[in-house]
Amino acid sequence: MNSFSSLMKGKDFHSITTAEIAGNAAVTEGLIYKYFKDKKDLLYQVLGDHFLNFTAKIKARVVNEKTCVGQLEVIIFSSLESYADNRVFSKILLLEVRNSLEFFNSGAYGMVKEYAANILAIIEVGIKKEEFKADTDSYLLRKVILGAIEHACLGEIIFGRELDIDRVSKGIANIVFNGVKA
Amino acid sequence: MNSFSSLMKGKDFHSITTAEIAGNAAVTEGLIYKYFKDKKDLLYQVLGDHFLNFTAKIKARVVNEKTCVGQLEVIIFSSLESYADNRVFSKILLLEVRNSLEFFNSGAYGMVKEYAANILAIIEVGIKKEEFKADTDSYLLRKVILGAIEHACLGEIIFGRELDIDRVSKGIANIVFNGVKA
DNA sequence: TTTTGTGAGTAAGTATCACTTACCATACTG
DNA sequence: CAGTATGGTAAGTGATACTTACTCACAAAA
């Protein structure tokens, strides 16, 4: 998994060969298949590993926030931060796993679902506590937030652009919470 | 291209073989390489084809709208509609092409850039015309809109869920323009 | 002390593909 | 009619994900 992770820093999943992974780990190709069902399974397990840290960090920060607005702001900031700090993680999650249906039966996807469910719960509490408008569509709000986060990172991941996490996270929160209409 | 397109309805890019594409088109594998540099080039050309219709439809509709808010609403609605009506197009654009850097040198990506540039231009006019707050970050607003559109379609594309285009497009516009804070 | 079982590891395949090469035939064009 | 694109094929080839059959170390059991 370490060998694969470090190779992912430099190229995409498809252009990394099993021979390379094995060579880089100083074992033979066959051994990979003692521990992983196939190459994709290795990918999903590496993603799952990263996702554990990702959610742990977010959870630890969210508990310090009293308001739902504050909690969502923390989630937006922390997500952007994780994506920016961890290229391999974000490359896998945003660019590599989605094109194959297998992923959605993997353990890693279970964690994604949990993360998403958590956001939804916060939004629903926010509506009850009247922080948000009563007619807010919670699923849709989640989509807008998640979509904005992911799209904001794409340029950084694909072209290696710099991302001003603080500015972008505040900007997204501002648009979503207050709107842009004059 | 037709043969490949119809195969894409059922499975993902990687699990479609050149033999299948050729067989389905009743030609031999070699012929594919007379017209396309490689398998990915075929993918990009199919995407480019679809993208032409996509942008044509949007442009025709946008000219009928006077306000920038109205224009953006039309873009959101039309984008969702195209994604929903054309599974192959959206699968390719949202799930298949991004994982490889080659795409960003392809002609299809040029069209994506144009579409994105168009949205940015509308936002900037909107700021000047004071439809939007003066301190609106136009790039960020575009990211939020595009991210929301794309994320809203993912469930539909991946799991085949139904998408209520009218409700979702109105919902996205409402969140982005008016915000959700009570 | 002997036996048995198991996990770590390997070497040498094999099947599948994307892609190439060397041809063939037909229609148009100067 | 010669020459040359154009549309097409058949038969490779090399890379690569995955498999198989095997060794070895070593620990627990007998």
Tab-separated table of C-alpha atoms (C1' of nucleotides) in Angstrom:
chain	number	residue	atom	x	y	z
A	1	MET	CA	0.000	0.000	0.000
A	2	ASN	CA	2.873	2.394	0.735
A	3	SER	CA	4.555	1.498	-2.509
A	4	PHE	CA	1.377	2.099	-4.463
A	5	SER	CA	0.624	5.334	-2.610
A	6	SER	CA	3.996	6.784	-3.435
A	7	LEU	CA	3.668	5.836	-7.102
A	8	MET	CA	0.263	7.535	-7.214
A	9	LYS	CA	1.965	10.836	-6.424
A	10	GLY	CA	3.526	10.848	-9.855
A	11	LYS	CA	1.071	9.190	-12.230
A	12	ASP	CA	-2.461	7.951	-12.564
A	13	PHE	CA	-3.827	4.583	-11.548
A	14	HIS	CA	-3.972	3.102	-14.994
A	15	SER	CA	-0.378	3.843	-15.849
A	16	ILE	CA	0.982	2.218	-12.710
A	17	THR	CA	1.732	-1.426	-13.409
A	18	THR	CA	1.578	-4.278	-10.921
A	19	ALA	CA	5.211	-4.957	-11.750
A	20	GLU	CA	6.084	-1.420	-10.679
A	21	ILE	CA	4.150	-1.679	-7.446
A	22	ALA	CA	5.831	-4.950	-6.594
A	23	GLY	CA	9.296	-3.783	-7.631
A	24	ASN	CA	8.958	-0.590	-5.622
A	25	ALA	CA	7.997	-2.669	-2.588
A	26	ALA	CA	10.815	-5.177	-3.227
A	27	VAL	CA	8.489	-8.153	-3.493
A	28	THR	CA	7.158	-10.157	-6.412
A	29	GLU	CA	3.953	-9.449	-8.287
A	30	GLY	CA	2.292	-12.609	-7.065
A	31	LEU	CA	2.414	-11.469	-3.461
A	32	ILE	CA	0.114	-8.549	-4.201
A	33	TYR	CA	-2.618	-11.039	-4.941
A	34	LYS	CA	-2.196	-12.757	-1.586
A	35	TYR	CA	-3.350	-9.551	0.090
A	36	PHE	CA	-5.579	-7.881	-2.482
A	37	LYS	CA	-8.274	-9.311	-4.697
A	38	ASP	CA	-7.051	-7.267	-7.620
A	39	LYS	CA	-5.417	-3.954	-8.464
A	40	LYS	CA	-8.595	-2.006	-7.827
A	41	ASP	CA	-9.027	-3.590	-4.429
A	42	LEU	CA	-5.611	-2.203	-3.546
A	43	LEU	CA	-6.757	1.219	-4.705
A	44	TYR	CA	-9.884	1.070	-2.576
A	45	GLN	CA	-7.982	-0.024	0.500
A	46	VAL	CA	-5.479	2.810	0.152
A	47	LEU	CA	-8.382	5.235	-0.193
A	48	GLY	CA	-10.087	3.747	2.864
A	49	ASP	CA	-6.928	4.234	4.866
A	50	HIS	CA	-6.711	7.896	3.947
A	51	PHE	CA	-10.408	8.359	4.553
A	52	LEU	CA	-10.045	7.242	8.150
A	53	ASN	CA	-7.729	10.156	8.929
A	54	PHE	CA	-9.928	12.463	6.930
A	55	THR	CA	-13.093	11.750	8.910
A	56	ALA	CA	-11.304	11.525	12.247
A	57	LYS	CA	-9.891	15.025	11.824
A	58	ILE	CA	-13.243	16.454	10.818
A	59	LYS	CA	-15.133	14.824	13.657
A	60	ALA	CA	-12.681	16.114	16.222
A	61	ARG	CA	-13.116	19.653	14.948
A	62	VAL	CA	-16.869	19.636	14.497
A	63	VAL	CA	-17.570	18.922	18.174
A	64	ASN	CA	-16.095	22.299	19.110
A	65	GLU	CA	-18.718	24.173	17.112
A	66	LYS	CA	-22.063	25.028	18.645
A	67	THR	CA	-23.951	26.292	15.595
A	68	CYS	CA	-24.782	24.261	12.517
A	69	VAL	CA	-23.440	27.046	10.359
A	70	GLY	CA	-20.161	26.798	12.236
A	71	GLN	CA	-20.090	23.023	11.890
A	72	LEU	CA	-20.626	23.195	8.145
A	73	GLU	CA	-17.941	25.844	7.850
A	74	VAL	CA	-15.538	23.545	9.661
A	75	ILE	CA	-16.444	20.687	7.348
A	76	ILE	CA	-15.911	22.821	4.258
A	77	PHE	CA	-12.577	24.108	5.516
A	78	SER	CA	-11.335	20.727	6.688
A	79	SER	CA	-12.354	18.981	3.495
A	80	LEU	CA	-10.528	21.527	1.380
A	81	GLU	CA	-7.529	21.284	3.669
A	82	SER	CA	-7.401	17.499	3.415
A	83	TYR	CA	-7.752	17.552	-0.336
A	84	ALA	CA	-5.006	20.143	-0.616
A	85	ASP	CA	-2.646	18.439	1.809
A	86	ASN	CA	-3.086	14.988	0.410
A	87	ARG	CA	-2.856	14.827	-3.322
A	88	VAL	CA	-2.976	11.046	-3.496
A	89	PHE	CA	-6.123	10.892	-1.409
A	90	SER	CA	-7.921	13.507	-3.450
A	91	LYS	CA	-6.755	12.115	-6.779
A	92	ILE	CA	-8.100	8.703	-5.896
A	93	LEU	CA	-11.383	9.942	-4.471
A	94	LEU	CA	-12.215	12.581	-7.066
A	95	LEU	CA	-10.694	11.161	-10.219
A	96	GLU	CA	-9.986	7.466	-10.053
A	97	VAL	CA	-12.598	5.417	-8.234
A	98	ARG	CA	-15.814	6.762	-9.639
A	99	ASN	CA	-15.650	5.303	-13.094
A	100	SER	CA	-16.123	1.773	-11.856
A	101	LEU	CA	-19.255	0.475	-10.146
A	102	GLU	CA	-17.223	-1.907	-7.971
A	103	PHE	CA	-16.181	1.022	-5.832
A	104	PHE	CA	-19.696	1.543	-4.589
A	105	ASN	CA	-19.631	-1.872	-2.974
A	106	SER	CA	-16.263	-1.285	-1.332
A	107	GLY	CA	-15.583	-0.453	2.283
A	108	ALA	CA	-14.140	2.899	1.300
A	109	TYR	CA	-17.465	3.940	-0.164
A	110	GLY	CA	-19.107	3.075	3.132
A	111	MET	CA	-16.997	5.778	4.757
A	112	VAL	CA	-17.936	8.281	2.067
A	113	LYS	CA	-21.578	7.570	2.798
A	114	GLU	CA	-21.044	8.110	6.493
A	115	TYR	CA	-19.319	11.431	5.873
A	116	ALA	CA	-22.206	12.497	3.651
A	117	ALA	CA	-24.808	11.315	6.154
A	118	ASN	CA	-23.116	13.387	8.816
A	119	ILE	CA	-23.430	16.530	6.721
A	120	LEU	CA	-27.083	15.822	6.079
A	121	ALA	CA	-27.744	15.405	9.799
A	122	ILE	CA	-26.158	18.755	10.582
A	123	ILE	CA	-28.263	20.468	7.925
A	124	GLU	CA	-31.452	18.948	9.304
A	125	VAL	CA	-30.653	20.057	12.815
A	126	GLY	CA	-29.929	23.493	11.403
A	127	ILE	CA	-33.375	23.647	9.843
A	128	LYS	CA	-35.036	22.586	13.120
A	129	LYS	CA	-33.025	25.113	15.095
A	130	GLU	CA	-34.082	27.735	12.541
A	131	GLU	CA	-30.540	28.580	11.559
A	132	PHE	CA	-31.616	27.749	8.019
A	133	LYS	CA	-34.780	28.664	6.167
A	134	ALA	CA	-37.635	26.278	6.894
A	135	ASP	CA	-38.091	25.364	3.243
A	136	THR	CA	-34.436	24.423	2.720
A	137	ASP	CA	-34.034	21.203	0.713
A	138	SER	CA	-31.471	19.427	2.869
A	139	TYR	CA	-30.378	16.903	0.232
A	140	LEU	CA	-29.920	19.617	-2.302
A	141	LEU	CA	-27.994	21.837	0.077
A	142	ARG	CA	-25.661	18.931	0.740
A	143	LYS	CA	-25.178	18.439	-2.984
A	144	VAL	CA	-24.325	22.105	-3.462
A	145	ILE	CA	-21.812	22.054	-0.626
A	146	LEU	CA	-20.153	18.795	-1.647
A	147	GLY	CA	-20.140	19.778	-5.298
A	148	ALA	CA	-18.599	23.142	-4.531
A	149	ILE	CA	-15.876	21.572	-2.395
A	150	GLU	CA	-15.002	18.983	-4.995
A	151	HIS	CA	-15.081	21.349	-7.912
A	152	ALA	CA	-12.942	23.847	-6.046
A	153	CYS	CA	-10.212	21.225	-5.681
A	154	LEU	CA	-10.237	19.926	-9.221
A	155	GLY	CA	-7.990	22.613	-10.641
A	156	GLU	CA	-5.531	22.089	-7.847
A	157	ILE	CA	-5.457	18.327	-8.306
A	158	ILE	CA	-5.401	18.183	-12.069
A	159	PHE	CA	-3.186	21.122	-12.922
A	160	GLY	CA	-1.334	21.451	-9.639
A	161	ARG	CA	-2.638	24.964	-9.058
A	162	GLU	CA	-2.342	26.478	-5.636
A	163	LEU	CA	-5.476	26.682	-3.513
A	164	ASP	CA	-6.062	29.398	-0.942
A	165	ILE	CA	-7.975	27.201	1.488
A	166	ASP	CA	-8.989	29.989	3.805
A	167	ARG	CA	-10.304	32.278	1.117
A	168	VAL	CA	-12.056	29.516	-0.822
A	169	SER	CA	-13.717	27.922	2.193
A	170	LYS	CA	-14.967	31.275	3.458
A	171	GLY	CA	-16.123	32.106	-0.057
A	172	ILE	CA	-18.088	28.900	-0.501
A	173	ALA	CA	-19.710	29.274	2.910
A	174	ASN	CA	-20.593	32.869	2.171
A	175	ILE	CA	-22.234	32.052	-1.157
A	176	VAL	CA	-24.175	29.103	0.170
A	177	PHE	CA	-25.323	30.751	3.379
A	178	ASN	CA	-25.986	34.307	2.210
A	179	GLY	CA	-26.461	34.003	-1.539
A	180	VAL	CA	-25.027	36.273	-4.197
A	181	LYS	CA	-28.049	38.265	-5.219
A	182	ALA	CA	-27.622	41.970	-4.492
B	1	MET	CA	-18.442	6.290	-32.761
B	2	ASN	CA	-22.046	5.080	-32.763
B	3	SER	CA	-20.958	1.591	-31.887
B	4	PHE	CA	-18.853	2.834	-29.013
B	5	SER	CA	-21.570	5.182	-27.809
B	6	SER	CA	-24.113	2.426	-27.627
B	7	LEU	CA	-21.714	0.164	-25.729
B	8	MET	CA	-21.070	2.965	-23.238
B	9	LYS	CA	-24.737	2.827	-22.246
B	10	GLY	CA	-24.143	-0.511	-20.609
B	11	LYS	CA	-20.639	-0.482	-19.198
B	12	ASP	CA	-17.672	1.694	-18.424
B	13	PHE	CA	-14.899	2.713	-20.785
B	14	HIS	CA	-12.296	0.345	-19.449
B	15	SER	CA	-14.441	-2.754	-19.787
B	16	ILE	CA	-15.278	-2.066	-23.415
B	17	THR	CA	-12.735	-3.769	-25.668
B	18	THR	CA	-11.629	-2.621	-29.082
B	19	ALA	CA	-12.754	-6.003	-30.394
B	20	GLU	CA	-16.245	-5.310	-29.101
B	21	ILE	CA	-16.368	-1.852	-30.626
B	22	ALA	CA	-15.259	-3.211	-33.977
B	23	GLY	CA	-17.543	-6.246	-33.843
B	24	ASN	CA	-20.523	-4.104	-32.900
B	25	ALA	CA	-19.777	-1.871	-35.890
B	26	ALA	CA	-19.211	-4.868	-38.168
B	27	VAL	CA	-15.679	-3.859	-39.085
B	28	THR	CA	-12.269	-5.089	-37.985
B	29	GLU	CA	-10.265	-3.750	-35.075
B	30	GLY	CA	-7.581	-2.319	-37.303
B	31	LEU	CA	-9.994	0.074	-38.943
B	32	ILE	CA	-10.563	1.915	-35.687
B	33	TYR	CA	-6.946	3.020	-35.799
B	34	LYS	CA	-7.364	4.497	-39.266
B	35	TYR	CA	-9.739	7.064	-37.809
B	36	PHE	CA	-8.647	7.417	-34.199
B	37	LYS	CA	-5.214	7.747	-32.673
B	38	ASP	CA	-6.138	5.365	-29.891
B	39	LYS	CA	-9.071	4.223	-27.800
B	40	LYS	CA	-9.050	7.396	-25.711
B	41	ASP	CA	-9.072	9.583	-28.790
B	42	LEU	CA	-12.299	7.837	-29.776
B	43	LEU	CA	-13.682	8.617	-26.316
B	44	TYR	CA	-12.771	12.289	-26.620
B	45	GLN	CA	-14.282	12.606	-30.069
B	46	VAL	CA	-17.551	11.056	-28.947
B	47	LEU	CA	-17.599	13.475	-26.044
B	48	GLY	CA	-16.831	16.402	-28.347
B	49	ASP	CA	-19.723	15.404	-30.584
B	50	HIS	CA	-22.155	15.393	-27.697
B	51	PHE	CA	-20.735	18.623	-26.355
B	52	LEU	CA	-21.558	20.428	-29.598
B	53	ASN	CA	-25.275	19.754	-29.137
B	54	PHE	CA	-24.974	20.594	-25.479
B	55	THR	CA	-23.540	24.066	-25.980
B	56	ALA	CA	-25.692	24.800	-29.032
B	57	LYS	CA	-28.871	24.164	-27.058
B	58	ILE	CA	-27.706	26.300	-24.164
B	59	LYS	CA	-26.612	29.213	-26.331
B	60	ALA	CA	-29.928	29.267	-28.148
B	61	ARG	CA	-31.792	29.468	-24.868
B	62	VAL	CA	-29.559	31.965	-23.099
B	63	VAL	CA	-30.139	34.712	-25.691
B	64	ASN	CA	-33.807	34.858	-24.701
B	65	GLU	CA	-32.974	35.897	-21.163
B	66	LYS	CA	-32.425	39.535	-20.280
B	67	THR	CA	-31.114	39.228	-16.735
B	68	CYS	CA	-27.929	37.481	-15.706
B	69	VAL	CA	-29.836	35.627	-13.025
B	70	GLY	CA	-32.177	34.368	-15.709
B	71	GLN	CA	-29.278	33.351	-17.938
B	72	LEU	CA	-27.619	31.389	-15.178
B	73	GLU	CA	-30.920	29.709	-14.342
B	74	VAL	CA	-31.230	28.646	-17.945
B	75	ILE	CA	-27.712	27.271	-17.912
B	76	ILE	CA	-28.336	25.314	-14.727
B	77	PHE	CA	-31.590	23.909	-16.048
B	78	SER	CA	-30.220	23.065	-19.482
B	79	SER	CA	-27.106	21.445	-18.113
B	80	LEU	CA	-29.131	19.220	-15.811
B	81	GLU	CA	-31.467	18.408	-18.650
B	82	SER	CA	-28.639	17.420	-20.974
B	83	TYR	CA	-26.972	15.282	-18.333
B	84	ALA	CA	-30.255	13.577	-17.560
B	85	ASP	CA	-31.256	13.027	-21.175
B	86	ASN	CA	-27.897	11.792	-22.297
B	87	ARG	CA	-26.402	9.234	-19.993
B	88	VAL	CA	-23.467	8.452	-22.230
B	89	PHE	CA	-22.477	12.097	-22.497
B	90	SER	CA	-22.624	12.659	-18.755
B	91	LYS	CA	-20.877	9.393	-17.924
B	92	ILE	CA	-17.993	10.301	-20.180
B	93	LEU	CA	-17.712	13.896	-19.043
B	94	LEU	CA	-18.167	13.385	-15.319
B	95	LEU	CA	-16.653	9.966	-14.752
B	96	GLU	CA	-14.362	8.821	-17.511
B	97	VAL	CA	-12.194	11.529	-19.003
B	98	ARG	CA	-10.873	13.277	-15.945
B	99	ASN	CA	-8.482	10.656	-14.722
B	100	SER	CA	-6.138	11.118	-17.640
B	101	LEU	CA	-4.173	14.271	-18.360
B	102	GLU	CA	-4.396	13.706	-22.130
B	103	PHE	CA	-7.999	14.875	-22.029
B	104	PHE	CA	-6.962	18.381	-21.126
B	105	ASN	CA	-5.148	18.697	-24.416
B	106	SER	CA	-8.066	17.351	-26.437
B	107	GLY	CA	-10.511	19.305	-28.521
B	108	ALA	CA	-13.369	18.249	-26.283
B	109	TYR	CA	-11.736	20.002	-23.354
B	110	GLY	CA	-11.558	23.161	-25.433
B	111	MET	CA	-15.346	23.147	-25.585
B	112	VAL	CA	-15.594	22.611	-21.839
B	113	LYS	CA	-13.400	25.654	-21.345
B	114	GLU	CA	-15.574	27.719	-23.626
B	115	TYR	CA	-18.702	26.694	-21.752
B	116	ALA	CA	-17.043	27.605	-18.464
B	117	ALA	CA	-15.764	30.923	-19.848
B	118	ASN	CA	-19.281	31.771	-20.916
B	119	ILE	CA	-20.603	31.264	-17.401
B	120	LEU	CA	-17.848	33.426	-15.986
B	121	ALA	CA	-18.667	36.220	-18.435
B	122	ILE	CA	-22.324	36.190	-17.421
B	123	ILE	CA	-21.391	36.393	-13.742
B	124	GLU	CA	-19.100	39.330	-14.352
B	125	VAL	CA	-21.753	41.224	-16.272
B	126	GLY	CA	-24.123	40.455	-13.403
B	127	ILE	CA	-21.756	42.031	-10.936
B	128	LYS	CA	-21.386	45.144	-13.083
B	129	LYS	CA	-25.126	45.411	-13.565
B	130	GLU	CA	-25.471	45.074	-9.786
B	131	GLU	CA	-27.614	41.974	-10.021
B	132	PHE	CA	-25.013	40.352	-7.800
B	133	LYS	CA	-23.241	41.678	-4.732
B	134	ALA	CA	-20.233	43.800	-5.600
B	135	ASP	CA	-17.841	41.618	-3.613
B	136	THR	CA	-18.891	38.383	-5.346
B	137	ASP	CA	-15.946	36.172	-6.252
B	138	SER	CA	-16.861	35.318	-9.829
B	139	TYR	CA	-14.529	32.334	-10.141
B	140	LEU	CA	-15.781	30.884	-6.919
B	141	LEU	CA	-19.411	31.414	-7.826
B	142	ARG	CA	-18.775	29.545	-11.046
B	143	LYS	CA	-17.184	26.692	-9.114
B	144	VAL	CA	-20.168	26.467	-6.792
B	145	ILE	CA	-22.624	26.417	-9.674
B	146	LEU	CA	-20.700	23.907	-11.760
B	147	GLY	CA	-19.975	21.756	-8.731
B	148	ALA	CA	-23.606	21.746	-7.708
B	149	ILE	CA	-24.761	20.789	-11.186
B	150	GLU	CA	-22.274	17.981	-11.486
B	151	HIS	CA	-22.821	16.600	-8.019
B	152	ALA	CA	-26.570	16.716	-8.501
B	153	CYS	CA	-26.248	14.404	-11.493
B	154	LEU	CA	-23.867	11.891	-9.996
B	155	GLY	CA	-26.530	9.819	-8.242
B	156	GLU	CA	-28.536	9.692	-11.394
B	157	ILE	CA	-25.608	8.629	-13.520
B	158	ILE	CA	-24.031	6.139	-11.173
B	159	PHE	CA	-27.060	4.519	-9.607
B	160	GLY	CA	-29.608	5.308	-12.283
B	161	ARG	CA	-31.755	7.328	-9.898
B	162	GLU	CA	-34.425	9.610	-11.283
B	163	LEU	CA	-33.724	13.338	-11.315
B	164	ASP	CA	-36.453	15.949	-11.037
B	165	ILE	CA	-34.753	18.490	-13.246
B	166	ASP	CA	-37.195	21.271	-12.597
B	167	ARG	CA	-37.111	20.984	-8.838
B	168	VAL	CA	-33.335	20.503	-8.647
B	169	SER	CA	-32.468	23.354	-10.988
B	170	LYS	CA	-34.790	25.750	-9.158
B	171	GLY	CA	-33.378	24.525	-5.861
B	172	ILE	CA	-29.757	25.073	-6.849
B	173	ALA	CA	-30.512	28.540	-8.204
B	174	ASN	CA	-32.419	29.428	-5.060
B	175	ILE	CA	-29.603	28.333	-2.749
B	176	VAL	CA	-26.889	30.054	-4.735
B	177	PHE	CA	-28.766	33.296	-5.327
B	178	ASN	CA	-30.582	33.719	-2.018
B	179	GLY	CA	-28.605	31.616	0.437
B	180	VAL	CA	-30.023	29.283	3.061
B	181	LYS	CA	-29.472	31.255	6.242
B	182	ALA	CA	-32.733	32.155	7.937
C	1	DT	C1'	11.563	-35.538	18.554
C	2	DT	C1'	8.635	-35.951	14.805
C	3	DT	C1'	4.638	-34.410	12.266
C	4	DT	C1'	1.524	-31.378	10.462
C	5	DG	C1'	-0.292	-27.028	9.097
C	6	DT	C1'	0.041	-22.368	7.760
C	7	DG	C1'	1.529	-17.823	6.268
C	8	DA	C1'	5.024	-15.437	3.567
C	9	DG	C1'	7.097	-15.487	-0.531
C	10	DT	C1'	8.574	-16.791	-5.386
C	11	DA	C1'	9.152	-18.111	-10.501
C	12	DA	C1'	7.134	-19.014	-14.370
C	13	DG	C1'	3.493	-18.999	-16.675
C	14	DT	C1'	-1.322	-17.524	-19.400
C	15	DA	C1'	-5.026	-14.915	-21.396
C	16	DT	C1'	-6.433	-10.678	-22.757
C	17	DC	C1'	-6.063	-6.455	-24.875
C	18	DA	C1'	-4.614	-2.249	-27.133
C	19	DC	C1'	-2.242	-1.325	-30.913
C	20	DT	C1'	0.776	-2.306	-35.464
C	21	DT	C1'	2.101	-3.942	-39.909
C	22	DA	C1'	1.737	-5.440	-44.265
C	23	DC	C1'	-1.385	-6.220	-47.361
C	24	DC	C1'	-5.772	-5.884	-50.818
C	25	DA	C1'	-9.486	-3.658	-53.594
C	26	DT	C1'	-11.948	-0.117	-55.410
C	27	DA	C1'	-12.902	4.475	-57.086
C	28	DC	C1'	-11.473	8.681	-58.595
C	29	DT	C1'	-8.264	11.975	-61.045
C	30	DG	C1'	-4.761	13.964	-64.064
D	1	DC	C1'	-4.521	4.317	-68.284
D	2	DA	C1'	-1.197	5.117	-64.502
D	3	DG	C1'	-1.172	6.720	-60.027
D	4	DT	C1'	-2.969	7.502	-55.657
D	5	DA	C1'	-6.145	8.248	-51.992
D	6	DT	C1'	-9.786	5.848	-49.453
D	7	DG	C1'	-11.823	2.076	-47.028
D	8	DG	C1'	-10.917	-2.185	-45.515
D	9	DT	C1'	-8.711	-6.761	-43.722
D	10	DA	C1'	-5.822	-10.646	-41.389
D	11	DA	C1'	-2.437	-11.777	-38.706
D	12	DG	C1'	0.572	-10.489	-35.742
D	13	DT	C1'	3.182	-8.302	-31.194
D	14	DG	C1'	4.162	-6.586	-26.717
D	15	DA	C1'	2.557	-5.264	-22.400
D	16	DT	C1'	0.312	-6.375	-18.424
D	17	DA	C1'	-3.198	-8.022	-14.937
D	18	DC	C1'	-3.806	-12.093	-12.884
D	19	DT	C1'	-2.936	-17.480	-11.881
D	20	DT	C1'	-0.690	-21.678	-10.625
D	21	DA	C1'	2.218	-24.589	-8.563
D	22	DC	C1'	5.815	-24.539	-5.779
D	23	DT	C1'	9.307	-23.595	-1.666
D	24	DC	C1'	10.698	-22.375	2.925
D	25	DA	C1'	10.412	-21.068	7.786
D	26	DC	C1'	8.466	-22.025	11.805
D	27	DA	C1'	5.160	-22.861	15.315
D	28	DA	C1'	1.942	-25.802	17.470
D	29	DA	C1'	0.540	-30.440	18.332
D	30	DA	C1'	1.306	-35.286	19.025
